[in-house]
Coordinates of C-alpha atoms and ligand atoms in Angstrom, one line a residue:
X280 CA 54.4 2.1 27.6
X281 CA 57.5 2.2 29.9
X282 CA 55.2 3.6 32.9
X283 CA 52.8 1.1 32.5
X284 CA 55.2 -1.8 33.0
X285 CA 56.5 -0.3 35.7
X286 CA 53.2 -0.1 37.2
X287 CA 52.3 -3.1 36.7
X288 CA 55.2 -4.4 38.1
X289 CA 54.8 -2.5 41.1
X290 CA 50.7 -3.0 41.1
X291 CA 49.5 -6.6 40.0
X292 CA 49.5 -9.6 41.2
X293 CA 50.7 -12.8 39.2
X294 CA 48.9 -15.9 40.1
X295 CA 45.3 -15.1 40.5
X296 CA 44.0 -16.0 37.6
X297 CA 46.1 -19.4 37.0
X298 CA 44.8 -20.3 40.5
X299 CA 41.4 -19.5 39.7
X300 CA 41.2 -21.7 36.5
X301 CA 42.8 -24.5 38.0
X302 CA 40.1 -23.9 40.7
X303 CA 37.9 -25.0 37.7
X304 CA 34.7 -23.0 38.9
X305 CA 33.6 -21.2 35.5
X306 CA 30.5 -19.5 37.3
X307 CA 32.5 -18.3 40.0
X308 CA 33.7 -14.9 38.8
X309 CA 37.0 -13.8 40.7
X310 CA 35.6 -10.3 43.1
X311 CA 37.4 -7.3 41.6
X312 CA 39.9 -5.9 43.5
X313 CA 42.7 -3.3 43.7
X314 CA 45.9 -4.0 44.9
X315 CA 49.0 -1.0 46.4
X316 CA 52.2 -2.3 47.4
X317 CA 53.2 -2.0 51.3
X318 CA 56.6 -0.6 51.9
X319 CA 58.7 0.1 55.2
X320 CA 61.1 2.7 55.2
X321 CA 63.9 1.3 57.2
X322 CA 65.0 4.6 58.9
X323 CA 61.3 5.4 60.8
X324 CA 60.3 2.2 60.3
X325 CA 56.8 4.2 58.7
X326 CA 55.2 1.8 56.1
X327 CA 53.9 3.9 53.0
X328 CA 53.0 3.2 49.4
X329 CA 53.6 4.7 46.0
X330 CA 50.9 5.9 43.8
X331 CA 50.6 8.7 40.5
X332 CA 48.9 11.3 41.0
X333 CA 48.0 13.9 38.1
X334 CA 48.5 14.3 34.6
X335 CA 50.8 13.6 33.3
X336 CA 51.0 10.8 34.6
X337 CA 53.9 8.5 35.9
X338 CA 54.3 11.4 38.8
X339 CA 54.8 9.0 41.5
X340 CA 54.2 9.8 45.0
X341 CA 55.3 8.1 48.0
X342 CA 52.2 8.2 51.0
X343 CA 53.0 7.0 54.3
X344 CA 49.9 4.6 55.4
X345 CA 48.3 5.7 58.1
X346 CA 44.8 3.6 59.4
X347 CA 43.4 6.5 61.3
X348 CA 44.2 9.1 58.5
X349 CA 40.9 10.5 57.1
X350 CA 41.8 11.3 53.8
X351 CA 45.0 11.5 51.2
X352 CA 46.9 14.9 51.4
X353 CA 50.2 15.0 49.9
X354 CA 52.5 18.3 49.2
X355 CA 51.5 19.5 46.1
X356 CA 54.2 22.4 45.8
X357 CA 57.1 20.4 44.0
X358 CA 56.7 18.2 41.0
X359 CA 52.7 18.9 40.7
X360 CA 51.2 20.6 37.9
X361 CA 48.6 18.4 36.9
X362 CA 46.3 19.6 34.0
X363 CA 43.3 17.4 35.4
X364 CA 43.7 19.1 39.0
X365 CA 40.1 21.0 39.7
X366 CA 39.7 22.7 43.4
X367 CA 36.6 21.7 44.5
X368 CA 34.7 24.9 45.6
X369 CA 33.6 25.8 49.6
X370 CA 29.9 25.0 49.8
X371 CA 29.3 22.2 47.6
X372 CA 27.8 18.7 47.8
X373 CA 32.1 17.3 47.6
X374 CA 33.1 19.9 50.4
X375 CA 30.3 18.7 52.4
X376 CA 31.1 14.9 51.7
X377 CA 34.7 15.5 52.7
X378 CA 33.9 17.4 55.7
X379 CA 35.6 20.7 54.7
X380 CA 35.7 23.4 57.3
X381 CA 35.7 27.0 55.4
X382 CA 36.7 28.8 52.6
X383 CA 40.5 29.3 51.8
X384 CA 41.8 31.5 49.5
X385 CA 45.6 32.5 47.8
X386 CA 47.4 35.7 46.8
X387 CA 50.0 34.0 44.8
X388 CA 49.7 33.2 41.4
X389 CA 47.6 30.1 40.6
X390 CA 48.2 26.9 40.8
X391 CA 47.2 23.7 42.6
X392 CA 47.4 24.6 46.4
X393 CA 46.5 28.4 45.7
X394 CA 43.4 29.3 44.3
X395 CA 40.3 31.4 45.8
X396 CA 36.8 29.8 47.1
X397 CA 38.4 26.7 47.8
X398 CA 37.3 23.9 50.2
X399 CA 39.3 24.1 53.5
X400 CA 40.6 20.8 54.9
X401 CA 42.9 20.1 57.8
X402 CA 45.6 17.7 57.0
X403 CA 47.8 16.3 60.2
X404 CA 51.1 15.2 60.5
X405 CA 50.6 12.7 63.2
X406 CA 54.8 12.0 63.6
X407 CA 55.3 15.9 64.5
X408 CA 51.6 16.6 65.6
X409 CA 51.3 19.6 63.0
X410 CA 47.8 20.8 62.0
X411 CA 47.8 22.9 58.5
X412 CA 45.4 24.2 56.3
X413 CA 44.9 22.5 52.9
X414 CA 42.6 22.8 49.5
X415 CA 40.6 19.9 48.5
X416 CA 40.8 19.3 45.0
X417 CA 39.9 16.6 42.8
X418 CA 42.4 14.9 40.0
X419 CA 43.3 11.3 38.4
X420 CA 45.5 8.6 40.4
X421 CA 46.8 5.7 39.6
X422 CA 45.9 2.1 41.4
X423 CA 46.3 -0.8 39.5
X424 CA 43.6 -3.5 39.7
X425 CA 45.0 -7.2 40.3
X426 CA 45.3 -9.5 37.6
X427 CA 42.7 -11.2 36.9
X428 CA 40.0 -8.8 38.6
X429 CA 36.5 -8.3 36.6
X430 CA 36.7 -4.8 36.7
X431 CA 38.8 -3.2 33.2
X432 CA 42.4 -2.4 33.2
X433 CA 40.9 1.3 32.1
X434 CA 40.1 1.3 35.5
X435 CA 43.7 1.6 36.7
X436 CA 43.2 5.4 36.8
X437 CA 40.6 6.5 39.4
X438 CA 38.9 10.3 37.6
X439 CA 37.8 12.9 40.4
X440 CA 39.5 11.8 43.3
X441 CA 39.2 13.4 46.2
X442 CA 42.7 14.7 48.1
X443 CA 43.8 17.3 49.5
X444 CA 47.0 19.4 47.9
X445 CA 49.2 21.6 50.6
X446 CA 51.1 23.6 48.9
X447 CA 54.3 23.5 51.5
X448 CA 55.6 26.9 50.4
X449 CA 53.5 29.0 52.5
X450 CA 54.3 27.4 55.1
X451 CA 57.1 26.3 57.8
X452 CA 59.2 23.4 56.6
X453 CA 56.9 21.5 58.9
X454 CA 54.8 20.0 57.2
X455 CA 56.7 16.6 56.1
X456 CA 58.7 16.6 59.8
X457 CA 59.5 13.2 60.7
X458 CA 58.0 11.4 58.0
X459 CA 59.9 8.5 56.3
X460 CA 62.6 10.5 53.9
X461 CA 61.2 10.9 50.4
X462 CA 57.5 10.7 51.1
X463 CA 55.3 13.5 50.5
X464 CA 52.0 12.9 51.9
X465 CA 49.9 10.6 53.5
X466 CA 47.2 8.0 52.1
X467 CA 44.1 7.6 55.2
X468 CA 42.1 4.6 55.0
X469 CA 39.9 5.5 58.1
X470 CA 36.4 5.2 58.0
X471 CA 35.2 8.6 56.1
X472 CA 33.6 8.7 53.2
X473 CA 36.9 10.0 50.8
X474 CA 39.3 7.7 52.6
X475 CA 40.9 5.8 49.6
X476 CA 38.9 2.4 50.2
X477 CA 35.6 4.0 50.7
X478 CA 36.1 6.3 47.3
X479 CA 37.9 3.2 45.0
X480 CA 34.6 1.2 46.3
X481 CA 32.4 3.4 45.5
X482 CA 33.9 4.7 42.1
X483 CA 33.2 0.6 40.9
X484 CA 31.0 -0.7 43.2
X485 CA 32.8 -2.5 45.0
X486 CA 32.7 -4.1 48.9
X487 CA 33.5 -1.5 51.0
X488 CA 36.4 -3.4 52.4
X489 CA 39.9 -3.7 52.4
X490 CA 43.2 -5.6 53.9
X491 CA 46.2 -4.9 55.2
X492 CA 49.6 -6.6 55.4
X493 CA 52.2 -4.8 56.9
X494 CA 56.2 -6.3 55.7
X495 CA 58.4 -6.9 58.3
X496 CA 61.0 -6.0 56.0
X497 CA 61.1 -5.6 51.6
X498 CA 64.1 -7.6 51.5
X499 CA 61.9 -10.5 49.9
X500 CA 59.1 -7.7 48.1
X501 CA 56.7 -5.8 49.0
X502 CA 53.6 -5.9 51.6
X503 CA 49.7 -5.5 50.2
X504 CA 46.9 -2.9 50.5
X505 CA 44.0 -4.8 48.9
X506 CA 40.9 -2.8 48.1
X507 CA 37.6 -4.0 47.1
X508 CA 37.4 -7.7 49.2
X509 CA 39.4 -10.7 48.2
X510 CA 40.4 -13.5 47.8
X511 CA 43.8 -12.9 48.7
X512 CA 46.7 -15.3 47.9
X513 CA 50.1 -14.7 49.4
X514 CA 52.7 -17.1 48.1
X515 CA 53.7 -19.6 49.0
X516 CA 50.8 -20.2 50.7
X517 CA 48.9 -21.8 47.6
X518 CA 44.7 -21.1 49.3
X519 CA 43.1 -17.8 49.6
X520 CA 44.3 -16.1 52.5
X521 CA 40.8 -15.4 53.5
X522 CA 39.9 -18.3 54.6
X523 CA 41.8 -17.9 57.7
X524 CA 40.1 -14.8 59.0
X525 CA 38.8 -14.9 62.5
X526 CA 36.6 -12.0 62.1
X527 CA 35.3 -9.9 65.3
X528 CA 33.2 -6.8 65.0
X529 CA 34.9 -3.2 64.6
X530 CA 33.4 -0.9 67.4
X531 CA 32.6 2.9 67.1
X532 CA 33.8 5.2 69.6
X533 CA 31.8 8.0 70.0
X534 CA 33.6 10.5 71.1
X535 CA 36.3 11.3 68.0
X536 CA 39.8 11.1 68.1
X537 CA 40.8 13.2 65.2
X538 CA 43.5 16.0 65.9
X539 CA 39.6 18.6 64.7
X540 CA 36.5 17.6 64.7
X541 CA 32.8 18.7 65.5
X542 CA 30.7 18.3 68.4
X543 CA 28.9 14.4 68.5
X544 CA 31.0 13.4 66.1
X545 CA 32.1 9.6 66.3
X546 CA 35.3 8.7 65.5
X547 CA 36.1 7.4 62.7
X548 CA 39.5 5.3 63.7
X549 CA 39.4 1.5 63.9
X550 CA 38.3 -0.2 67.3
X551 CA 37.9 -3.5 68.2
X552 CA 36.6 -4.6 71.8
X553 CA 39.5 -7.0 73.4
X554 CA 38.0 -7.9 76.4
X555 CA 41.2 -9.6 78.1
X556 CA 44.7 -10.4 77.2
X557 CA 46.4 -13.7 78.3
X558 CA 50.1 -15.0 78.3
X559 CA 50.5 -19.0 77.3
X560 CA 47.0 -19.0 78.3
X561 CA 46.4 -16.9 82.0
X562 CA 44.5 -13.9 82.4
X563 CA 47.0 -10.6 82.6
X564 CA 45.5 -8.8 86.0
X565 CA 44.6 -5.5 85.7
X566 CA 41.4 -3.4 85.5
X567 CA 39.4 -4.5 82.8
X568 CA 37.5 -1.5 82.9
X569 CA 40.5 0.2 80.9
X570 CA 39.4 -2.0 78.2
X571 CA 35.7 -0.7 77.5
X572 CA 35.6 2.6 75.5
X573 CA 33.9 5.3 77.8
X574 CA 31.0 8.0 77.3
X575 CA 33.9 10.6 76.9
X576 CA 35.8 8.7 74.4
X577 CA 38.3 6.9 76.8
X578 CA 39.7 3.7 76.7
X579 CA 39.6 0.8 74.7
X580 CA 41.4 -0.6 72.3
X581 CA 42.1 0.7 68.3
X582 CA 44.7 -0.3 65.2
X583 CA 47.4 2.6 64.6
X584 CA 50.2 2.4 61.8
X585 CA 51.7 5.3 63.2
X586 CA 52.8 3.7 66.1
X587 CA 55.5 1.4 65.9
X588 CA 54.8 -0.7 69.1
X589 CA 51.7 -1.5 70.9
X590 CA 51.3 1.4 73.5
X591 CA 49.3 0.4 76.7
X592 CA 48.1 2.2 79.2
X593 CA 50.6 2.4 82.4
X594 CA 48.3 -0.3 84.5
X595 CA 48.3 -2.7 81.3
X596 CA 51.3 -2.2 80.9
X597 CA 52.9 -2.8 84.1
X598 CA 50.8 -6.2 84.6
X599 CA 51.8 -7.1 81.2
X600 CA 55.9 -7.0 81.3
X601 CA 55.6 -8.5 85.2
X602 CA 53.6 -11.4 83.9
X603 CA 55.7 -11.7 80.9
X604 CA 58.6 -11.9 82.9
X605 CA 57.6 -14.6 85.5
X606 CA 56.1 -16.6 82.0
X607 CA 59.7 -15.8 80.2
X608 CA 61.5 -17.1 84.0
X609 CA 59.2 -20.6 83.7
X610 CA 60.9 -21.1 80.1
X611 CA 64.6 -20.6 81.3
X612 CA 64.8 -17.0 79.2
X613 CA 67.2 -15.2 80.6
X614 CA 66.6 -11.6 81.4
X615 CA 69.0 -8.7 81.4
X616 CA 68.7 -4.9 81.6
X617 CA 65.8 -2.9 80.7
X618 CA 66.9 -1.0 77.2
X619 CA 65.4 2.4 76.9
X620 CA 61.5 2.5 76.4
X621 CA 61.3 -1.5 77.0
X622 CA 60.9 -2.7 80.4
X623 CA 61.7 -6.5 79.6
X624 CA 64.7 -7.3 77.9
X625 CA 66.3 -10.8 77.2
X626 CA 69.4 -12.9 76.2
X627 CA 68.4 -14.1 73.0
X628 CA 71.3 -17.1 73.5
X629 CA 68.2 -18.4 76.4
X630 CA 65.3 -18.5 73.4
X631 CA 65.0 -21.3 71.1
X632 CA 63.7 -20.2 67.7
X633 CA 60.2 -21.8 66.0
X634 CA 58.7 -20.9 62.6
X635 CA 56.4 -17.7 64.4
X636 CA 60.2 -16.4 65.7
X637 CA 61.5 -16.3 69.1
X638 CA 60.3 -19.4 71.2
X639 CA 58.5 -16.5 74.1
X640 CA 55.3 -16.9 75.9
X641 CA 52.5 -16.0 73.2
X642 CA 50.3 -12.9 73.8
X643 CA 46.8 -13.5 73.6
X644 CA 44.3 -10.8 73.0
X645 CA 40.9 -12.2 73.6
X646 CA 37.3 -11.4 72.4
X647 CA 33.8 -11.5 74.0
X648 CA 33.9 -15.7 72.9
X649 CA 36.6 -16.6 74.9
X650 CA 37.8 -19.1 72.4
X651 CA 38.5 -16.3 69.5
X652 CA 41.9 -14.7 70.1
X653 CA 44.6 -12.7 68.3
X654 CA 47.7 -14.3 69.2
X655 CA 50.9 -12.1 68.8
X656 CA 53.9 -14.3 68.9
X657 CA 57.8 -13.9 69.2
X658 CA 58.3 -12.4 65.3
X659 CA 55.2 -10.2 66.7
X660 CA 55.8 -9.7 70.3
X661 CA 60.1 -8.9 70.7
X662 CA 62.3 -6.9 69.2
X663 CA 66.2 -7.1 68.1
X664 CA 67.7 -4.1 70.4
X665 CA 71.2 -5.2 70.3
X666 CA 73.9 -8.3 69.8
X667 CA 71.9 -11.4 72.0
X668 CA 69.1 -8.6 73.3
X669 CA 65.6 -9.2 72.7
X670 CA 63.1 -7.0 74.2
X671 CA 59.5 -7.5 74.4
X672 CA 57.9 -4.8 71.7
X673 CA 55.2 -3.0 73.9
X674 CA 55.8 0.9 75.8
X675 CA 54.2 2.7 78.1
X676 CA 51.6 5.3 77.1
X677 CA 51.3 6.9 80.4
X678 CA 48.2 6.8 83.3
X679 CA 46.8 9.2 81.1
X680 CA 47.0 8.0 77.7
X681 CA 43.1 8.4 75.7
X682 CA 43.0 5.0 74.1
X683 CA 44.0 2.2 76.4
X684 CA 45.3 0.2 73.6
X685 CA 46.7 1.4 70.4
X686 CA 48.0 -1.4 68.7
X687 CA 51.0 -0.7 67.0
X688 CA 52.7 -1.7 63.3
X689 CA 55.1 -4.2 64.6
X690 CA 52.4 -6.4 65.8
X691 CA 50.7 -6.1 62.6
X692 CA 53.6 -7.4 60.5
X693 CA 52.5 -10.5 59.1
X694 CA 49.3 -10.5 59.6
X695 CA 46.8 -10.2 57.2
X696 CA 44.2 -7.6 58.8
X697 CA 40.6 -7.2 56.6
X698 CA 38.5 -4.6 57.8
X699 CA 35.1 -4.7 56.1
X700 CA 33.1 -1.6 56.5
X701 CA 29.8 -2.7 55.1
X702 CA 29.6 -5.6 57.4
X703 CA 32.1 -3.2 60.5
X704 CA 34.2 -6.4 61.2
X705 CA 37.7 -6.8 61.8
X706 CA 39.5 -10.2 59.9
X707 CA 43.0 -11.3 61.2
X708 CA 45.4 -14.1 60.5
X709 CA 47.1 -13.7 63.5
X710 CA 51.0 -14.7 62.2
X711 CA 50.7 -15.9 58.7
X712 CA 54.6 -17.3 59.7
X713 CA 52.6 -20.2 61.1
X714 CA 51.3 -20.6 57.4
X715 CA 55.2 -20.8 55.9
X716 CA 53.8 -17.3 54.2
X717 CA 54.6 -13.4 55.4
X718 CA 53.3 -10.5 53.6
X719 CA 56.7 -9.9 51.8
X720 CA 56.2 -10.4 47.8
X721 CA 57.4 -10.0 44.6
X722 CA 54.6 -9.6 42.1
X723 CA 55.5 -9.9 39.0
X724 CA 53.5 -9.8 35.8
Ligands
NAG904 C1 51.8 24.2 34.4 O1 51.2 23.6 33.3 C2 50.6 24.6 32.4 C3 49.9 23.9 31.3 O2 49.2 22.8 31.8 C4 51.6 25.6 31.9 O3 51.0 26.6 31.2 C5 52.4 26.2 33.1 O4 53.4 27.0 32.7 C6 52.9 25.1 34.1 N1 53.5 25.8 35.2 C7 54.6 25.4 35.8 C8 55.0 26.1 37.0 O5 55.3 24.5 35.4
NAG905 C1 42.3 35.5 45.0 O1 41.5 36.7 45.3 C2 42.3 37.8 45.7 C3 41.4 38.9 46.1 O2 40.4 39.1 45.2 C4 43.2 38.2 44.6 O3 44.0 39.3 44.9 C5 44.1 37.0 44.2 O4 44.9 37.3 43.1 C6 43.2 35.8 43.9 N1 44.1 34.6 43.8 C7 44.2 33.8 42.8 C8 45.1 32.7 42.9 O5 43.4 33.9 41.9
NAG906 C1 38.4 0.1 87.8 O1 38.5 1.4 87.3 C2 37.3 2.1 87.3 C3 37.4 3.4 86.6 O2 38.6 4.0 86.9 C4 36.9 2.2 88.8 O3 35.6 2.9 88.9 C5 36.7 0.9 89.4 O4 36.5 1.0 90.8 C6 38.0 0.1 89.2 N1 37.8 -1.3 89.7 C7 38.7 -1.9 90.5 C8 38.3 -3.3 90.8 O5 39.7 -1.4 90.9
NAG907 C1 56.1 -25.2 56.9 O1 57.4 -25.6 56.5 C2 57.9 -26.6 57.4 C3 59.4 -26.9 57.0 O2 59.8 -26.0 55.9 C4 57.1 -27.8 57.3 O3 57.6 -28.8 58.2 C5 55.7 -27.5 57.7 O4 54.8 -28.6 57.5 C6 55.1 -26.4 56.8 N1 53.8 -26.0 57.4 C7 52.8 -25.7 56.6 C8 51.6 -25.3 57.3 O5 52.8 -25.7 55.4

């Protein structure tokens, strides 16, 4: 009893159904959805979630998010013993599904991360770029559908999910390097076919889609991982959130980007095809060409919660801060010294302050219609580095970086960001500050 009201105090969502009934539409059933809370770990500034995984249950797992991740793997060495754990064999239809490379096997005695004939997986650490070897296995976890959803509160515990358990014992201390203290695994929502959303929406039948919105900080609750479609309702914004998606299609690169993969294989990371970015409304010069995704894989632009700030490549870059700067200058911002990895730094005493943050030039990122933009404003586009410094929250990925644009976490905050597979589009809010809303909760019961 005392784990489920903890659950559900970390899981639901209070207002759906009083919002739906004084919506008074009795034939309009209320899409079923599942709902994970967003948290930021103030030290990395990595945004990761809690779940329970196993039986008993109430084992509680902290996962930092990562879009790009292809599956869950979490360390399975301490405080794991789950009775309902089953290793899912090399060779079979699941190993297949999951993409499993090989056999593994264990000397030590048995136990979840060491068994024989096991289904080889290949989880990454993308903060300290380490590659192990890990078992698939299949158990119960806990995600706690939204109030009001149609699907049963039985459902809250998902049988035969697909993970993969690392048993960190054999190996170096590696493993967990530079991930947000206290988390012990990683939850992928990339397009595979055992990525949480895709195996939660297939397990009920539900849309293959799901949203994202990333807190800029939990002092006022948690942010949202909505599975299964919407409507979405983020107080005190009293409509569905939905409704002010401006949705563009997701692109497949075919070349993957995955740390191992096989030969022809797309990837399976989100990209979305930006065809120009503008600054209070001018076209940033550089070589648009940067921005199309090559034969080899190159270029273009995708989402990334593993990066903090949006990386660009040098070119972009460099266009970017000069045009900001001469933008910033027309405004009477003041600019000071460069502070470390940020080329354009400002006295935040020169920058009035509006309801979407900092009063800067806005950042445009614009699609093949010219008219349908993401605009990243001040709460989006600067950063606090110091007393009165404000620097503008983009760095340099190098002439050589792969992906031209990786957008980064900090220009997600805020924003509600649907990606629906079935249909491959991308919905965003741009800054639901505009909206008096953020994607900071409590949700209570
Ligand atoms: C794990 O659980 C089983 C019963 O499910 C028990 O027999 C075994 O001793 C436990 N192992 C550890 C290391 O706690
Ligand atoms: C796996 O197989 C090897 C070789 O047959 C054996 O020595 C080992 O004990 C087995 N491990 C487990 C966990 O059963
Ligand atoms: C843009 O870059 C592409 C690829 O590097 C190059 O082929 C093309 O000539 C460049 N265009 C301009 C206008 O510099
Ligand atoms: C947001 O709040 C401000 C003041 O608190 C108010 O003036 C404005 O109309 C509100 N905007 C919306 C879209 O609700």
């Amino acid at each position: 009893m005392a784990t489920t009201t903890i659950a559900l105090f970390l899981f639901s969502i209070a207002f759906v159904s009083s919002i739906s009934s004084s919506n008074a539409q009795p034939n309009k059933q209320i899409q079923s959805f599942f709902h994970l809370p967003v948290k930021i770990d103030r030290a990395t500034h990595q945004y990761y979630t809690t779940t329970d995984i196993g039986t008993p249950e109430s084992n509680y797992f902290d996962l930092v998010i990562h879009l790009g991740g292809q599956f869950l793997w979490f360390d399975c060495n301490t405080g794991y013993n789950s009775s309902t754990y089953h290793p899912i064999k090399c060779g079979t239809r699941k190993c297949k599904i999951a993409k499993g490379i090989g056999c593994v096997g264990c000397n030590g005695p048995l136990k979840p991360g060491c068994t024989n004939n096991t289904c080889g997986m290949s989880p990454y650490n993308p903060f300290n770029n380490f590659l192990v070897s890990g078992d698939l296995g299949e158990d119960r976890i806990g995600v706690f559908p939204t109030e009001g959803a149609t699907v049963p509160l039985s459902a809250a515990s998902v049988p035969h999910f697909l993970s993969v358990c690392v048993d960190s014992d054999r190996l170096s201390d590696n493993l967990l390097g530079r991930m947000a203290k206290n988390t012990k695994g990683i939850v992928g929502l990339a397009r595979t076919q055992i990525a949480l959303p895709t195996q939660l929406a297939l397990t009920f039948k539900l849309p293959n889609r799901f949203a994202l919105c990333l807190p800029s900080s939990t002092k006022n609750g948690f942010g949202d991982l909505f599975v299964g479609g919407g409507p979405y309702f983020l107080l005190p914004y009293t409509k569905d959130v939905s409704q002010l998606l401006v949705k563009v299609p997701l692109v497949i690169n075919p070349v993957s980007t995955a740390p191992v993969f096989s030969d022809g294989e797309p990837s399976d990371e989100y990209f979305i095809d930006v065809k120009s970015i503008k600054i209070d409304g001018e076209v940033v010069n550089f070589n648009t060409s940067l921005l199309s995704i090559h034969k080899n894989g190159d270029g273009g632009t995708k989402l990334s919660t593993i990066n903090r700030y949006t990386m660009l490549h040098t070119s972009i870059y460099k266009a970017l801060v000069n045009d900001f700067v001469k933008k910033a200058a027309a405004k009477k911002i003041a600019r000071v010294a460069s502070v470390g990895r940020f080329g354009a730094c400002f006295n935040s005493n020169t920058i009035a302050r509006i309801i979407t943050g900092p009063a800067v030039p806005n950042i445009d990122l614009v699609f093949l219609n010219e008219r349908v933009h993401w605009r990243i404003s001040g709460a989006n586009s600067m950063v606090k580095v110091g007393k009165n410094v404000l620097c503008l929250a983009f760095v340099d990925g190098g002439e050589n970086a792969r992906t031209s644009i990786v957008i980064g976490g900090h220009q997600m905050e805020n924003n509600l960001l649907e990606f629906d597979l079935a249909s491959s589009k991308l919905g965003f809010t741009s800054s639901l500050l505009l909206h008096n809303t953020s994607c900071s909760h409590f949700r209570l019961v």
